[in-house]
mmCIF file of C-alpha atoms in Angstrom:
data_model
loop_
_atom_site.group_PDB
_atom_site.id
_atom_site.type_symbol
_atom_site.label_atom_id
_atom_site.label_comp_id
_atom_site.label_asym_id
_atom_site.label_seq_id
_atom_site.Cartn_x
_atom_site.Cartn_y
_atom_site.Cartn_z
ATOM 1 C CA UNK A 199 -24.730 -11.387 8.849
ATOM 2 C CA UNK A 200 -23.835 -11.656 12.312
ATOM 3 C CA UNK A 201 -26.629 -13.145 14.807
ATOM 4 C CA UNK A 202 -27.348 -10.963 17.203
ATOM 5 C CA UNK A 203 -29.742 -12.566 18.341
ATOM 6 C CA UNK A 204 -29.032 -12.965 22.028
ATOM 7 C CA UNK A 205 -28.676 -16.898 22.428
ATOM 8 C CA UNK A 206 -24.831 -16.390 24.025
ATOM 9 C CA UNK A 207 -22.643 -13.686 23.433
ATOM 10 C CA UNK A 208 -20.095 -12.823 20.812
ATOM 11 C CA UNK A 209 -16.591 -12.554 21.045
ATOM 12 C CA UNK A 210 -14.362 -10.071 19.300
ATOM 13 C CA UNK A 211 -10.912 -9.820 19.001
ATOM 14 C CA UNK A 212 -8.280 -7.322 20.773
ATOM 15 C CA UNK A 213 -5.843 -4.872 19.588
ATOM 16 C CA UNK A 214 -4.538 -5.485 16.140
ATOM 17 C CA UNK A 215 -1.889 -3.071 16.415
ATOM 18 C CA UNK A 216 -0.928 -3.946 19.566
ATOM 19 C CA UNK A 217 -0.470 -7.641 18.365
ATOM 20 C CA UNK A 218 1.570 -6.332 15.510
ATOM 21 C CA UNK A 219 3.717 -4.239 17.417
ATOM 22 C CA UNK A 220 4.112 -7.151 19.782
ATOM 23 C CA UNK A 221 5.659 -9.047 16.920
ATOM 24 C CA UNK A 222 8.117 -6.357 16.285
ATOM 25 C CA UNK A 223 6.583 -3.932 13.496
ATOM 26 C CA UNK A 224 7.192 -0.667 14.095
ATOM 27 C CA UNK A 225 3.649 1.411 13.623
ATOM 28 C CA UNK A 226 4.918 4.638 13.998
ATOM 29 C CA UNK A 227 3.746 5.914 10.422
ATOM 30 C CA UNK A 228 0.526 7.909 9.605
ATOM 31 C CA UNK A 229 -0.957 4.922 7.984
ATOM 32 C CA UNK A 230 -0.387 2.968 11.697
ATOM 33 C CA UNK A 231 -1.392 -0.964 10.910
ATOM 34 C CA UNK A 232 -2.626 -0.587 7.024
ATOM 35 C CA UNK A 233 0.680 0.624 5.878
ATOM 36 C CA UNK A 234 1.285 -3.279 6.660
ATOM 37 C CA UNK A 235 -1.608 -3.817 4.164
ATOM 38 C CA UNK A 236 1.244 -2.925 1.729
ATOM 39 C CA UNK A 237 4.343 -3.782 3.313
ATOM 40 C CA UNK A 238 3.524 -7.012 5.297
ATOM 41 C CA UNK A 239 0.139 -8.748 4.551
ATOM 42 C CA UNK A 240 0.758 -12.098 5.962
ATOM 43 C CA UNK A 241 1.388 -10.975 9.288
ATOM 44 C CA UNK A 242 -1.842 -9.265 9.224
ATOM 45 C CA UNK A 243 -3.585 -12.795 8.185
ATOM 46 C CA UNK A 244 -1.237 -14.273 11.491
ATOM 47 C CA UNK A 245 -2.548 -11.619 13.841
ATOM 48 C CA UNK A 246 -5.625 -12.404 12.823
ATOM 49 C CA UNK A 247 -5.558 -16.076 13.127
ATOM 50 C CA UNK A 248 -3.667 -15.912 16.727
ATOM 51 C CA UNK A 249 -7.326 -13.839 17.604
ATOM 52 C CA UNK A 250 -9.544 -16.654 15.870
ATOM 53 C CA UNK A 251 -7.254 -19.224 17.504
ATOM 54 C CA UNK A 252 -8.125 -17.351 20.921
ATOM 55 C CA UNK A 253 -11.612 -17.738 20.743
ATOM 56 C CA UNK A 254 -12.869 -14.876 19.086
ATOM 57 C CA UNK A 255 -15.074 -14.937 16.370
ATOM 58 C CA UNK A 256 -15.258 -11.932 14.843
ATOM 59 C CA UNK A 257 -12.004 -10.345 13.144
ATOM 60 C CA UNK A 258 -11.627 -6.704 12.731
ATOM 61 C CA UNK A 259 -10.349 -5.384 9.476
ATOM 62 C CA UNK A 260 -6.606 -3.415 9.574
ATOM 63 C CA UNK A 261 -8.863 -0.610 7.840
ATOM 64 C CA UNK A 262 -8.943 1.800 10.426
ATOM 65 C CA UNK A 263 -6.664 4.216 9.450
ATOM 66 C CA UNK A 264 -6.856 3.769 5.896
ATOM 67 C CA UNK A 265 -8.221 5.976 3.493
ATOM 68 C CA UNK A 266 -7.799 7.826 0.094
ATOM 69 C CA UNK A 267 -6.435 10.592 1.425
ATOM 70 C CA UNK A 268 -4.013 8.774 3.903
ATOM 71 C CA UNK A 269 -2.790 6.758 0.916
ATOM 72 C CA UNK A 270 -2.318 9.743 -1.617
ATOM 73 C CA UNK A 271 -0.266 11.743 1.194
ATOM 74 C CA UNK A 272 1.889 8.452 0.975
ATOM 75 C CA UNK A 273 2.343 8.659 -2.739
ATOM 76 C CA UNK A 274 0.311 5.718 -2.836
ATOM 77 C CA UNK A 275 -2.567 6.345 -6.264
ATOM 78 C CA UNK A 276 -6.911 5.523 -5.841
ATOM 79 C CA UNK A 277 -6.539 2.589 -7.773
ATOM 80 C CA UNK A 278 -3.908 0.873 -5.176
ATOM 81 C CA UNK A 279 -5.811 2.241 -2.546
ATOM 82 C CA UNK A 280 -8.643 0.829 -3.238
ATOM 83 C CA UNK A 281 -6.797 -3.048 -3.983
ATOM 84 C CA UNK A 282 -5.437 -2.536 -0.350
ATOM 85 C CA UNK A 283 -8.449 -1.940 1.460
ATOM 86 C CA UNK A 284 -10.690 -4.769 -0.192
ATOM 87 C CA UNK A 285 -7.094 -6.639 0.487
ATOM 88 C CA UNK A 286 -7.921 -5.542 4.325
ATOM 89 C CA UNK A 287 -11.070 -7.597 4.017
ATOM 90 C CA UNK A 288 -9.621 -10.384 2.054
ATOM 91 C CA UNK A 289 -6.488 -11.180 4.522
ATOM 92 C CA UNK A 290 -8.981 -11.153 7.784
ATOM 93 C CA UNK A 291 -11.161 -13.915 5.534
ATOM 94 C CA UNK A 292 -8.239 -15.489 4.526
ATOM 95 C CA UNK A 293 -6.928 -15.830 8.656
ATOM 96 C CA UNK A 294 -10.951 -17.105 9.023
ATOM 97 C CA UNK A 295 -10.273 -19.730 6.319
ATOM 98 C CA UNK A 296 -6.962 -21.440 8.245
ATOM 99 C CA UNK A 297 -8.347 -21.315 11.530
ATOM 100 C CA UNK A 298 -9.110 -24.338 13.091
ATOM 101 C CA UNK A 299 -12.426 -26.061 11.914
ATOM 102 C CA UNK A 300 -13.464 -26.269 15.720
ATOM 103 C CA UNK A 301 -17.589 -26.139 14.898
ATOM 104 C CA UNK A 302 -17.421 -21.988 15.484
ATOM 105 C CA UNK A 303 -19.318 -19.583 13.000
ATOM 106 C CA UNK A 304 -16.603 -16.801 12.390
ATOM 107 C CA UNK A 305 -17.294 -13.676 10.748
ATOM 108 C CA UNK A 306 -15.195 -10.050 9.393
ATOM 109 C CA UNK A 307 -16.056 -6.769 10.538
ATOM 110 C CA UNK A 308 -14.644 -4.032 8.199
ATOM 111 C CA UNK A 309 -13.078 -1.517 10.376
ATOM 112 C CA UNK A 310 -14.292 2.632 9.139
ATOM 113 C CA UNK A 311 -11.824 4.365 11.849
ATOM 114 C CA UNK A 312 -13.098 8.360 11.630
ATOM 115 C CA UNK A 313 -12.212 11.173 10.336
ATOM 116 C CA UNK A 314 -9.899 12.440 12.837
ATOM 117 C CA UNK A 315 -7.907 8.707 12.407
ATOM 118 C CA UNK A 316 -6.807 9.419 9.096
ATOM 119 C CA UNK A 317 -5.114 13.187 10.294
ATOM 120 C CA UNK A 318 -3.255 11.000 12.767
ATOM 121 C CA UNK A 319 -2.772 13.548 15.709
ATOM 122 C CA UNK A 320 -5.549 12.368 18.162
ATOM 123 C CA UNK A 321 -8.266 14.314 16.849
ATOM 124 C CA UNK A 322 -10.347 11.339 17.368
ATOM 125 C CA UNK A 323 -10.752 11.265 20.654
ATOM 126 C CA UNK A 324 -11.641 15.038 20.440
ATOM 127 C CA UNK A 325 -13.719 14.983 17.214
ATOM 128 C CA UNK A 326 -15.326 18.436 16.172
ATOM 129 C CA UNK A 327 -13.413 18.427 13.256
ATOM 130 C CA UNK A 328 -15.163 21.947 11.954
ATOM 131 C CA UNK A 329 -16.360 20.044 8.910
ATOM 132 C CA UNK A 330 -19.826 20.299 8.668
ATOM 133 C CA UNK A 331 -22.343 16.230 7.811
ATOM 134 C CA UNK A 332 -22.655 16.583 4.873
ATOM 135 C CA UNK A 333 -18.700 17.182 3.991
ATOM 136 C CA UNK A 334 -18.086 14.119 6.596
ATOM 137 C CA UNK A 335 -20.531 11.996 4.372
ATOM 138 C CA UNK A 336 -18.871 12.639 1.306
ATOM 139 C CA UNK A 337 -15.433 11.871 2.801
ATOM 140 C CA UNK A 338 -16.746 8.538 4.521
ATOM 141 C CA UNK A 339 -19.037 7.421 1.372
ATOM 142 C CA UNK A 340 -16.180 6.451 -1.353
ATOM 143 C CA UNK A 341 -14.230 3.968 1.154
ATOM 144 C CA UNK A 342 -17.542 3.059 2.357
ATOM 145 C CA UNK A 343 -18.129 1.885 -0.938
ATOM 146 C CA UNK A 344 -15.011 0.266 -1.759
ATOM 147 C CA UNK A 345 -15.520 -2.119 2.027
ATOM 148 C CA UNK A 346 -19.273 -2.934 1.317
ATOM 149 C CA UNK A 347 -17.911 -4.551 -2.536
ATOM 150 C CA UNK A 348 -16.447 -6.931 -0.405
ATOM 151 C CA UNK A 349 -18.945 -8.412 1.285
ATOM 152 C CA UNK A 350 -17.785 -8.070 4.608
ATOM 153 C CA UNK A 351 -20.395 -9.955 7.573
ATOM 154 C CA UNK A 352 -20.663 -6.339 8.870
ATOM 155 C CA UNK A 353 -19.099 -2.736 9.059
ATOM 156 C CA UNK A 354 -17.522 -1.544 11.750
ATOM 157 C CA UNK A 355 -18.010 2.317 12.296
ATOM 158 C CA UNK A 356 -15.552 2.811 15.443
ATOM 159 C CA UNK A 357 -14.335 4.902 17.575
ATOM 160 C CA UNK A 358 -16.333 7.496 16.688
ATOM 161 C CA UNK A 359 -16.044 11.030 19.245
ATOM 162 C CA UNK A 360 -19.112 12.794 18.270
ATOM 163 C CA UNK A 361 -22.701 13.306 17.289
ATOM 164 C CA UNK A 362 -21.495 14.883 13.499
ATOM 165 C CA UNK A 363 -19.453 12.195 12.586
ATOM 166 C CA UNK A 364 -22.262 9.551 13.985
ATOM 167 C CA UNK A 365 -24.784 11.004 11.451
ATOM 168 C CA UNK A 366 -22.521 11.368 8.742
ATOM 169 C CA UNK A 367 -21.722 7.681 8.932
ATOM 170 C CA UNK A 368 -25.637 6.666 9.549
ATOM 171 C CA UNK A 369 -26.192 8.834 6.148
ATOM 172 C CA UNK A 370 -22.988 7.280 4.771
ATOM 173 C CA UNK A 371 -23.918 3.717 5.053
ATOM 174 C CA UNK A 372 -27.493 4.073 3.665
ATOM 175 C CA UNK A 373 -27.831 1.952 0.408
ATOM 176 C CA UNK A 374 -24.825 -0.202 0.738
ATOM 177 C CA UNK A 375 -26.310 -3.511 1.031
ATOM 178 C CA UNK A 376 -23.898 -4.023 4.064
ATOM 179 C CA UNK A 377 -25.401 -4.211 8.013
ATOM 180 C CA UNK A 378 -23.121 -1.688 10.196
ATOM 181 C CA UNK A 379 -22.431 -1.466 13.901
ATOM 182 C CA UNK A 380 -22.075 2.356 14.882
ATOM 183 C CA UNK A 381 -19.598 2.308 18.561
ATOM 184 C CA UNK A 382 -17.946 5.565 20.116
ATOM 185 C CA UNK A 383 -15.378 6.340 22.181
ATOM 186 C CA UNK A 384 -16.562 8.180 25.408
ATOM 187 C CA UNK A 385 -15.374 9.825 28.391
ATOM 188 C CA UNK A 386 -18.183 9.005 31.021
ATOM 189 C CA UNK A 387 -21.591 9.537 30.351
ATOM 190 C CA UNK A 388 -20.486 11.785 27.021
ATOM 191 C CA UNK A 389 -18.270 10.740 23.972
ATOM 192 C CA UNK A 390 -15.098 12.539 23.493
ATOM 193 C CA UNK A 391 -16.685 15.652 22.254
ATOM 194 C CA UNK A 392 -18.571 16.130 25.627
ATOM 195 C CA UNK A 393 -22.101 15.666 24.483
ATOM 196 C CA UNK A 394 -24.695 13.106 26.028
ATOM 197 C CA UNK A 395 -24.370 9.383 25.584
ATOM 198 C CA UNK A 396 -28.080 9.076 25.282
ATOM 199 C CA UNK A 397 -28.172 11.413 22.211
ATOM 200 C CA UNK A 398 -25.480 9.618 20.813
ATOM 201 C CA UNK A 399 -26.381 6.438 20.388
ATOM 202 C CA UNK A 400 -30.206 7.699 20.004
ATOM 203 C CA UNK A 401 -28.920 8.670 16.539
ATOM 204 C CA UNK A 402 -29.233 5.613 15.237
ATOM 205 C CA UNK A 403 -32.582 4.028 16.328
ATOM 206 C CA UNK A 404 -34.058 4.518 13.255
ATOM 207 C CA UNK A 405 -31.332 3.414 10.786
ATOM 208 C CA UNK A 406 -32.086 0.313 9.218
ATOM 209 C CA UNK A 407 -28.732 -0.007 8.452
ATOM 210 C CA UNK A 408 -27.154 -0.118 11.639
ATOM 211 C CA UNK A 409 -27.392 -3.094 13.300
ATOM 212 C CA UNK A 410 -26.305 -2.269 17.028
ATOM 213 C CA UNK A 411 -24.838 0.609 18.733
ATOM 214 C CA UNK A 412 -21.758 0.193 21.406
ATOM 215 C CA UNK A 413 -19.109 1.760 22.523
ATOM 216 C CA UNK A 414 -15.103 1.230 22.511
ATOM 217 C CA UNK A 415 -11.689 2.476 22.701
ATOM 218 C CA UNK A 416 -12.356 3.534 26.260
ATOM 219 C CA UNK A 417 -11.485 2.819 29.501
ATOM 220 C CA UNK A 418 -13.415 -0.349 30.726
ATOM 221 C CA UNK A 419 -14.754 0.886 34.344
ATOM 222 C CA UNK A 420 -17.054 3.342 31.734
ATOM 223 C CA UNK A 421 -18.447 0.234 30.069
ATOM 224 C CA UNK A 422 -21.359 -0.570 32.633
ATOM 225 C CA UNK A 423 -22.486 3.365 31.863
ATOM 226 C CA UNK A 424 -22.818 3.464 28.745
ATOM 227 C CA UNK A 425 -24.897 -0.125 28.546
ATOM 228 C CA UNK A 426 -27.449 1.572 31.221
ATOM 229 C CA UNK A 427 -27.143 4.796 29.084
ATOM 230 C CA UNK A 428 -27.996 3.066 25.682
ATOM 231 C CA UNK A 429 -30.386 0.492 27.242
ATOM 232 C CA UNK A 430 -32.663 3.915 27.687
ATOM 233 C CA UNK A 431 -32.988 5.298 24.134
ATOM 234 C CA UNK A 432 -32.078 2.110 22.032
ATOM 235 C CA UNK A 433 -33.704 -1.466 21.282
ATOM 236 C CA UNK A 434 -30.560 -2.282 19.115
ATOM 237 C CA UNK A 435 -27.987 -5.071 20.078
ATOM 238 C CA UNK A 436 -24.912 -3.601 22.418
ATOM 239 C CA UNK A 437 -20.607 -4.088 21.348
ATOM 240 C CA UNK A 438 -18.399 -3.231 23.472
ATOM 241 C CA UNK A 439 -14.755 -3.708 23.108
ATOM 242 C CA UNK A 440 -12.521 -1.030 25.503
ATOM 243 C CA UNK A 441 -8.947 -0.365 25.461
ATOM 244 C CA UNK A 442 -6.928 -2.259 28.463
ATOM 245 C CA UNK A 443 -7.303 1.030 30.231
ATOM 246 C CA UNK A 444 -3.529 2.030 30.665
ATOM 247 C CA UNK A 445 -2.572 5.252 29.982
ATOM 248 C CA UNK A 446 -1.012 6.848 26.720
ATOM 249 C CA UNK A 447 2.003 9.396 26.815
ATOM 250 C CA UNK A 448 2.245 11.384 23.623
ATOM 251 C CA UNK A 449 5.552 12.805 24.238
ATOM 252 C CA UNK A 450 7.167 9.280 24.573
ATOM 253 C CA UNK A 451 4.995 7.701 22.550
ATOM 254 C CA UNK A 452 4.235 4.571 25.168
ATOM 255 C CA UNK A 453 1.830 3.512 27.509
ATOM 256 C CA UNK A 454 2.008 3.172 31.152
ATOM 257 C CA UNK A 455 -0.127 2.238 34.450
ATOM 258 C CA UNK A 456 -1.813 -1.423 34.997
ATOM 259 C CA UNK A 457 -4.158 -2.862 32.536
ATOM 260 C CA UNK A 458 -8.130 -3.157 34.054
ATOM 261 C CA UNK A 459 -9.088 -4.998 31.431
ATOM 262 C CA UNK A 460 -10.185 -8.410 32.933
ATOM 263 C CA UNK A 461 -12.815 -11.265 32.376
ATOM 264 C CA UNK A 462 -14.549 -10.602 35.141
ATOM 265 C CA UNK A 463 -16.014 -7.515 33.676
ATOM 266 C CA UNK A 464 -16.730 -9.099 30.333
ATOM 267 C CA UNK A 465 -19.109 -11.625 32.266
ATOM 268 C CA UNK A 466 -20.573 -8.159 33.549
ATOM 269 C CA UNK A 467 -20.837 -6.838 30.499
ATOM 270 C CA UNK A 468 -22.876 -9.363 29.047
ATOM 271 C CA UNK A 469 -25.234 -9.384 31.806
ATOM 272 C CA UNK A 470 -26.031 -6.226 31.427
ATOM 273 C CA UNK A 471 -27.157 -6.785 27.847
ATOM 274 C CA UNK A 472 -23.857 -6.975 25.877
ATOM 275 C CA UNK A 473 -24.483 -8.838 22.815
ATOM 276 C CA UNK A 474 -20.415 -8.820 21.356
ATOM 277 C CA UNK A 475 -17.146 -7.896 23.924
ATOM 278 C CA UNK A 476 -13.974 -7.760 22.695
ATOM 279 C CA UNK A 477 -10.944 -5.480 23.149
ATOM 280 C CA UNK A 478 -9.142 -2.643 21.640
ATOM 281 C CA UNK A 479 -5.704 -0.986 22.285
ATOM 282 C CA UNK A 480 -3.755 -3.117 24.564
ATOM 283 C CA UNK A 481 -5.844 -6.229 24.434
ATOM 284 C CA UNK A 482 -3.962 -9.255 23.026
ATOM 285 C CA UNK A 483 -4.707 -12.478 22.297
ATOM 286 C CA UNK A 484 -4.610 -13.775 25.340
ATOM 287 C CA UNK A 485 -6.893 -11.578 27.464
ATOM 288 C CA UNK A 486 -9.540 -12.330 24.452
ATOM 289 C CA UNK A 487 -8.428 -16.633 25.179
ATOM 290 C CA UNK A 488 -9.518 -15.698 29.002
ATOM 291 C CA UNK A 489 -12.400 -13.733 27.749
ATOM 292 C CA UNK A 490 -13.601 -16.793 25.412
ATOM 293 C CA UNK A 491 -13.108 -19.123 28.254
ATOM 294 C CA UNK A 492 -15.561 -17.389 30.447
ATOM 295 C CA UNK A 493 -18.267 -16.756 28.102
#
């Protein structure tokens, strides 16, 4: 279990894609960074140790994107499936394991990406899928299941663009044994589906199950927001990890503009009750070493 228990705040890691693509792996593929769960495990377990080596101490799982039916539109059966994603769990403990022994507590977060991840065409930063809870339980639940066998320190429910999908997940995660943090992506005072941050992360309060509420994958000058916006309907601990801020182009497939990600804010951030800050798109391992040095 991860301490959230206030006593100095948590670091996170960055982008794990981003790092990947950095080291020359082309991502371009439905299955983005867990097609590498099958193609090219050990540089997962090297992006992940270049994070832990940063300063971070909590590694996100190359789970995201991967599901059951990602991997059977790739040919790819349940039973191998289901080997790669407890694989994503076991290659982020693995990086944990060959880290320097430098006194630091580290910990795995199992990355649950959404719904709209798994269609790959950006639905999930526009959520409203048209499926109704329950259907978005059911499709959650199995991989769910799978990530909890493994024991990770905690699940990460991420990037998550609306109310639906939030209580799908919340209902999802009931039972498994496994703490969960519950962050969305938002535009403002709204996630990507345009409805209030306050109902949003109000959703959870009463969950057992999840352990703290955040928000990331979104542009860092909304972070202060949506603290002040969850500090008024929730007593649970705060992530945040935004994108660098720069700007996506679909067409061309690259991103452009100046990154506003900066340690600076993360300082911020935690005083204004962050418990964990890390990064997301765009955020490498050094931003999180600059990060680590000034928290």
């Amino acid at each position: 279990m991860i301490p959230f228990d206030g006593s100095a705040p948590l670091v996170s890691d960055g982008g794990l894609a981003t790092e990947l693509e950095a080291r020359g792996h082309d991502l371009g593929d439905a299955l983005w960074s867990a097609r590498l769960l099958l193609d090219a495990p050990d540089e997962i377990v090297a992006v992940h140790r270049a994070f832990y080596e940063a300063g971070a101490v909590i590694a996100t799982t190359a789970s995201y994107q991967a599901s059951f039916s990602g991997f059977a539109e790739r040919g790819i059966d349940r039973d191998t499936a289901t080997t790669l994603l407890r694989r994503s769990v076991e290659l982020a403990r693995r990086a944990r394991d060959e880290a320097p022994d430098d006194g630091r507590r580290r910990f795995v977060a199992a990355s649950v990406g959404p719904y709209g991840a798994a269609l790959a065409d950006g639905s999930e930063y526009r959520g409203r899928y048209g499926l109704s809870v329950a259907r978005l339980r059911r499709w959650h639940r199995p991989r769910l299941e799978v990530l909890a066998e493994t024991s990770p320190d905690i699940l990460a429910l991420e990037t998550v663009p609306d109310i639906d999908e939030a209580e799908a997940l919340v209902e999802a995660v009931a039972g498994l044994g496994v703490p969960a943090w519950l962050t969305y992506t938002v535009d403002g005072e709204r996630t990507r589906a345009g409805q209030p941050l306050t109902e949003a992360f109000a959703v959870a309060q009463s969950s057992p199950d999840i352990v703290a509420v955040g928000v990331n994958c979104c542009t860092p000058d909304v972070v202060s927001t949506a603290l002040a916006l969850a500090r008024e309907v929730t007593t649970k601990p705060l992530v945040v990890y935004p994108n660098s801020g720069e700007n996506w182009d679909p067409v061309r497939r690259t991103w452009w503009g100046p990154s506003r990600y900066s340690p600076e804010l993360a300082r911020r951030w935690t005083a204004e009750g962050a418990h964990v800050v890390g990064g997301c798109c765009r955020v490498g391992p050094a931003d999180i070493a600059r990060v680590a040095d000034v928290l």
